[in-house]
mmCIF file of C-alpha atoms in Angstrom:
data_model
loop_
_atom_site.group_PDB
_atom_site.id
_atom_site.type_symbol
_atom_site.label_atom_id
_atom_site.label_comp_id
_atom_site.label_asym_id
_atom_site.label_seq_id
_atom_site.Cartn_x
_atom_site.Cartn_y
_atom_site.Cartn_z
ATOM 1 C CA LEU A 659 -47.581 -20.773 -12.263
ATOM 2 C CA PHE A 660 -44.426 -18.825 -13.039
ATOM 3 C CA THR A 661 -40.907 -19.479 -14.254
ATOM 4 C CA THR A 662 -37.623 -17.748 -13.635
ATOM 5 C CA GLY A 663 -34.656 -17.735 -15.934
ATOM 6 C CA CYS A 664 -30.974 -17.581 -15.194
ATOM 7 C CA GLU A 665 -30.385 -15.196 -18.063
ATOM 8 C CA ASP A 666 -29.164 -11.758 -17.028
ATOM 9 C CA THR A 667 -31.348 -9.218 -18.798
ATOM 10 C CA ASN A 668 -29.709 -6.236 -17.091
ATOM 11 C CA ASP A 669 -26.926 -5.890 -19.643
ATOM 12 C CA ASP A 670 -25.108 -2.559 -19.241
ATOM 13 C CA HIS A 671 -23.177 -2.977 -22.483
ATOM 14 C CA ASP A 672 -24.522 -1.754 -25.804
ATOM 15 C CA HIS A 673 -22.780 -4.007 -28.291
ATOM 16 C CA ASP A 674 -23.850 -1.817 -31.226
ATOM 17 C CA ASP A 675 -21.588 0.962 -29.882
ATOM 18 C CA GLU A 676 -18.507 -1.228 -29.424
ATOM 19 C CA GLY A 677 -15.355 0.862 -29.446
ATOM 20 C CA HIS A 678 -17.183 4.107 -28.659
ATOM 21 C CA THR A 679 -16.641 6.039 -25.441
ATOM 22 C CA ASP A 680 -19.766 7.193 -23.606
ATOM 23 C CA ALA A 681 -18.126 10.017 -21.632
ATOM 24 C CA GLU A 682 -19.918 12.671 -19.607
ATOM 25 C CA GLY A 683 -16.816 14.693 -18.755
ATOM 26 C CA PHE A 684 -13.042 14.688 -18.396
ATOM 27 C CA VAL A 685 -10.184 15.760 -16.149
ATOM 28 C CA LEU A 686 -6.760 17.162 -16.970
ATOM 29 C CA GLU A 687 -4.208 16.288 -14.294
ATOM 30 C CA THR A 688 -0.491 16.616 -13.699
ATOM 31 C CA GLU A 689 1.887 13.670 -13.279
ATOM 32 C CA SER A 690 1.568 14.118 -9.502
ATOM 33 C CA GLY A 691 -2.220 13.710 -9.740
ATOM 34 C CA THR A 692 -3.226 17.357 -9.240
ATOM 35 C CA VAL A 693 -6.432 18.086 -11.186
ATOM 36 C CA LEU A 694 -6.089 21.402 -13.052
ATOM 37 C CA TYR A 695 -9.350 21.167 -14.994
ATOM 38 C CA LYS A 696 -12.480 19.069 -14.560
ATOM 39 C CA GLU A 697 -15.713 19.135 -16.536
ATOM 40 C CA LEU A 698 -18.644 16.841 -15.726
ATOM 41 C CA ASP A 699 -22.188 16.854 -17.135
ATOM 42 C CA GLY A 700 -21.568 20.268 -18.738
ATOM 43 C CA ALA A 701 -20.386 21.951 -15.517
ATOM 44 C CA ILE A 702 -16.837 23.163 -14.901
ATOM 45 C CA ILE A 703 -15.846 21.705 -11.516
ATOM 46 C CA THR A 704 -12.151 22.721 -11.430
ATOM 47 C CA ASN A 705 -10.594 25.490 -13.510
ATOM 48 C CA ASN A 706 -6.944 26.194 -12.730
ATOM 49 C CA LEU A 707 -4.924 25.709 -15.923
ATOM 50 C CA THR A 708 -2.235 28.356 -15.447
ATOM 51 C CA LEU A 709 1.419 28.300 -16.456
ATOM 52 C CA ALA A 710 4.288 30.720 -17.080
ATOM 53 C CA VAL A 711 5.863 31.760 -20.374
ATOM 54 C CA GLY A 712 8.325 29.035 -21.363
ATOM 55 C CA GLN A 713 6.796 26.465 -18.982
ATOM 56 C CA THR A 714 5.450 23.155 -20.294
ATOM 57 C CA LEU A 715 2.762 21.144 -18.521
ATOM 58 C CA GLU A 716 2.263 17.479 -19.337
ATOM 59 C CA LEU A 717 -1.347 16.681 -18.469
ATOM 60 C CA SER A 718 -2.991 13.282 -18.584
ATOM 61 C CA VAL A 719 -6.545 13.233 -19.938
ATOM 62 C CA HIS A 720 -9.085 10.965 -18.250
ATOM 63 C CA PHE A 721 -12.644 10.707 -19.517
ATOM 64 C CA LEU A 722 -15.413 10.307 -16.932
ATOM 65 C CA ASP A 723 -18.666 8.355 -16.885
ATOM 66 C CA HIS A 724 -21.967 9.807 -15.583
ATOM 67 C CA ASP A 725 -20.883 9.020 -11.989
ATOM 68 C CA GLY A 726 -17.639 10.967 -12.393
ATOM 69 C CA GLU A 727 -15.560 7.769 -12.433
ATOM 70 C CA GLU A 728 -12.700 7.329 -14.891
ATOM 71 C CA ILE A 729 -13.494 5.282 -18.001
ATOM 72 C CA GLU A 730 -10.728 2.721 -18.506
ATOM 73 C CA HIS A 731 -9.369 2.276 -22.046
ATOM 74 C CA GLU A 732 -7.734 -1.110 -22.530
ATOM 75 C CA GLU A 733 -7.545 -3.807 -25.132
ATOM 76 C CA GLU A 734 -6.767 -7.497 -24.835
ATOM 77 C CA GLY A 735 -3.747 -8.701 -26.781
ATOM 78 C CA ASP A 736 -2.454 -6.852 -29.820
ATOM 79 C CA ASP A 737 -5.357 -6.817 -32.265
ATOM 80 C CA HIS A 738 -4.754 -3.272 -33.492
ATOM 81 C CA ASP A 739 -5.746 -2.294 -37.009
ATOM 82 C CA HIS A 740 -2.932 -1.251 -39.318
ATOM 83 C CA ASP A 741 -2.884 1.024 -42.347
ATOM 84 C CA HIS A 742 -1.454 0.040 -45.746
ATOM 85 C CA ASP A 743 2.096 0.889 -44.585
ATOM 86 C CA GLY A 744 1.786 -1.370 -41.543
ATOM 87 C CA GLU A 745 1.456 1.582 -39.168
ATOM 88 C CA GLU A 746 -0.867 1.056 -36.232
ATOM 89 C CA LEU A 747 -4.157 2.973 -36.377
ATOM 90 C CA GLU A 748 -5.590 4.208 -33.097
ATOM 91 C CA GLU A 749 -9.299 3.800 -32.460
ATOM 92 C CA SER A 750 -9.598 7.085 -30.573
ATOM 93 C CA GLU A 751 -7.503 10.216 -30.475
ATOM 94 C CA LEU A 752 -7.808 13.725 -29.122
ATOM 95 C CA ARG A 753 -8.404 16.753 -31.311
ATOM 96 C CA ILE A 754 -7.602 20.209 -30.002
ATOM 97 C CA THR A 755 -9.095 23.276 -31.708
ATOM 98 C CA GLY A 756 -9.482 26.970 -31.071
ATOM 99 C CA ASN A 757 -6.393 27.861 -29.051
ATOM 100 C CA ASP A 758 -4.304 30.941 -29.875
ATOM 101 C CA VAL A 759 -0.821 29.485 -30.526
ATOM 102 C CA THR A 760 0.757 32.907 -29.906
ATOM 103 C CA ILE A 761 -0.349 32.513 -26.226
ATOM 104 C CA ALA A 762 -0.009 28.731 -25.688
ATOM 105 C CA THR A 763 0.489 25.609 -27.758
ATOM 106 C CA VAL A 764 -1.571 22.519 -26.926
ATOM 107 C CA GLU A 765 -0.499 19.208 -28.435
ATOM 108 C CA PHE A 766 -1.904 15.686 -28.149
ATOM 109 C CA GLU A 767 0.273 12.763 -27.053
ATOM 110 C CA GLU A 768 -0.574 9.112 -26.448
ATOM 111 C CA HIS A 769 1.305 6.758 -24.163
ATOM 112 C CA GLU A 770 0.782 3.002 -24.168
ATOM 113 C CA HIS A 771 1.919 0.262 -21.821
ATOM 114 C CA THR A 772 1.171 -3.441 -21.576
ATOM 115 C CA ASP A 773 0.512 -5.311 -18.328
ATOM 116 C CA ALA A 774 2.024 -8.751 -17.663
ATOM 117 C CA ASP A 775 -1.347 -10.319 -18.590
ATOM 118 C CA GLY A 776 -1.261 -8.766 -22.073
ATOM 119 C CA THR A 777 -3.754 -5.954 -21.374
ATOM 120 C CA VAL A 778 -2.818 -2.820 -23.309
ATOM 121 C CA HIS A 779 -3.506 0.491 -21.548
ATOM 122 C CA HIS A 780 -3.764 3.704 -23.563
ATOM 123 C CA GLU A 781 -3.099 6.965 -21.758
ATOM 124 C CA MET A 782 -3.978 10.182 -23.534
ATOM 125 C CA ALA A 783 -2.040 13.297 -22.654
ATOM 126 C CA LEU A 784 -1.742 16.954 -23.572
ATOM 127 C CA GLU A 785 1.410 19.016 -23.604
ATOM 128 C CA VAL A 786 0.634 22.690 -22.936
ATOM 129 C CA THR A 787 3.451 25.229 -23.413
ATOM 130 C CA GLY A 788 3.256 28.918 -22.476
ATOM 131 C CA VAL A 789 4.360 31.131 -25.386
ATOM 132 C CA SER A 790 3.403 34.668 -24.274
ATOM 133 C CA ALA A 791 1.429 36.243 -21.426
ATOM 134 C CA GLY A 792 -2.336 36.231 -21.928
ATOM 135 C CA THR A 793 -5.329 33.946 -22.022
ATOM 136 C CA THR A 794 -6.620 31.532 -24.616
ATOM 137 C CA SER A 795 -8.879 28.500 -24.625
ATOM 138 C CA PHE A 796 -9.332 25.291 -26.561
ATOM 139 C CA LYS A 797 -12.030 22.772 -27.353
ATOM 140 C CA LEU A 798 -11.189 19.138 -26.637
ATOM 141 C CA GLU A 799 -12.755 16.363 -28.708
ATOM 142 C CA LEU A 800 -12.341 12.601 -28.360
ATOM 143 C CA MET A 801 -12.374 11.484 -31.987
ATOM 144 C CA HIS A 802 -13.420 8.008 -33.130
ATOM 145 C CA GLY A 803 -12.751 7.792 -36.829
ATOM 146 C CA ASP A 804 -14.447 10.751 -38.499
ATOM 147 C CA HIS A 805 -16.741 11.754 -35.605
ATOM 148 C CA ALA A 806 -16.396 12.885 -31.997
ATOM 149 C CA ASP A 807 -17.452 10.474 -29.226
ATOM 150 C CA TYR A 808 -17.103 13.390 -26.787
ATOM 151 C CA THR A 809 -16.753 17.156 -27.175
ATOM 152 C CA SER A 810 -16.022 19.465 -24.246
ATOM 153 C CA THR A 811 -19.107 21.537 -23.485
ATOM 154 C CA SER A 812 -16.957 24.536 -22.568
ATOM 155 C CA ASN A 813 -13.710 25.739 -24.053
ATOM 156 C CA VAL A 814 -10.880 24.949 -21.627
ATOM 157 C CA PRO A 815 -9.309 28.263 -20.509
ATOM 158 C CA VAL A 816 -5.520 28.570 -20.339
ATOM 159 C CA THR A 817 -3.809 31.475 -18.569
ATOM 160 C CA VAL A 818 -0.151 32.174 -19.317
ATOM 161 C CA THR A 819 1.664 34.475 -16.884
ATOM 162 C CA SER A 820 4.849 36.402 -17.613
ATOM 163 C CA GLY A 821 6.599 34.612 -14.761
ATOM 164 C CA ILE A 822 8.667 36.492 -12.206
#
């Protein structure tokens, strides 16, 4: 005699880690979709982050799951937390460390848009500006409160050329 249940016991969601990102890598890509840097499972897959002095690259940041697929960040409705001044607090943000600002500046930006159904999409971006010819690198961390949900396993190299 045996019984079967209709309950799904293969739950892929860990509810204790709600709000955390379980990333295994990330890509940096241009607005046209060209991947300039990709890291997955500790390996550098693409490494072509080069720009000229005075040039600015706006790069979207997409975190990847263990299959190399993009992890979607979205929230239903507008249930954001707010600080004591009424300013919206973001659950996750990027932290950039280690770059030589005399070679290139690397700054974090966040873009947000809402679909017709009320789903809020957060897009993280970096703005990299060439300051002087040379090479530098930076560590990228996806911060959640006071700890990193993801830290790049390698420093991301940036090459700045003198131009023409």
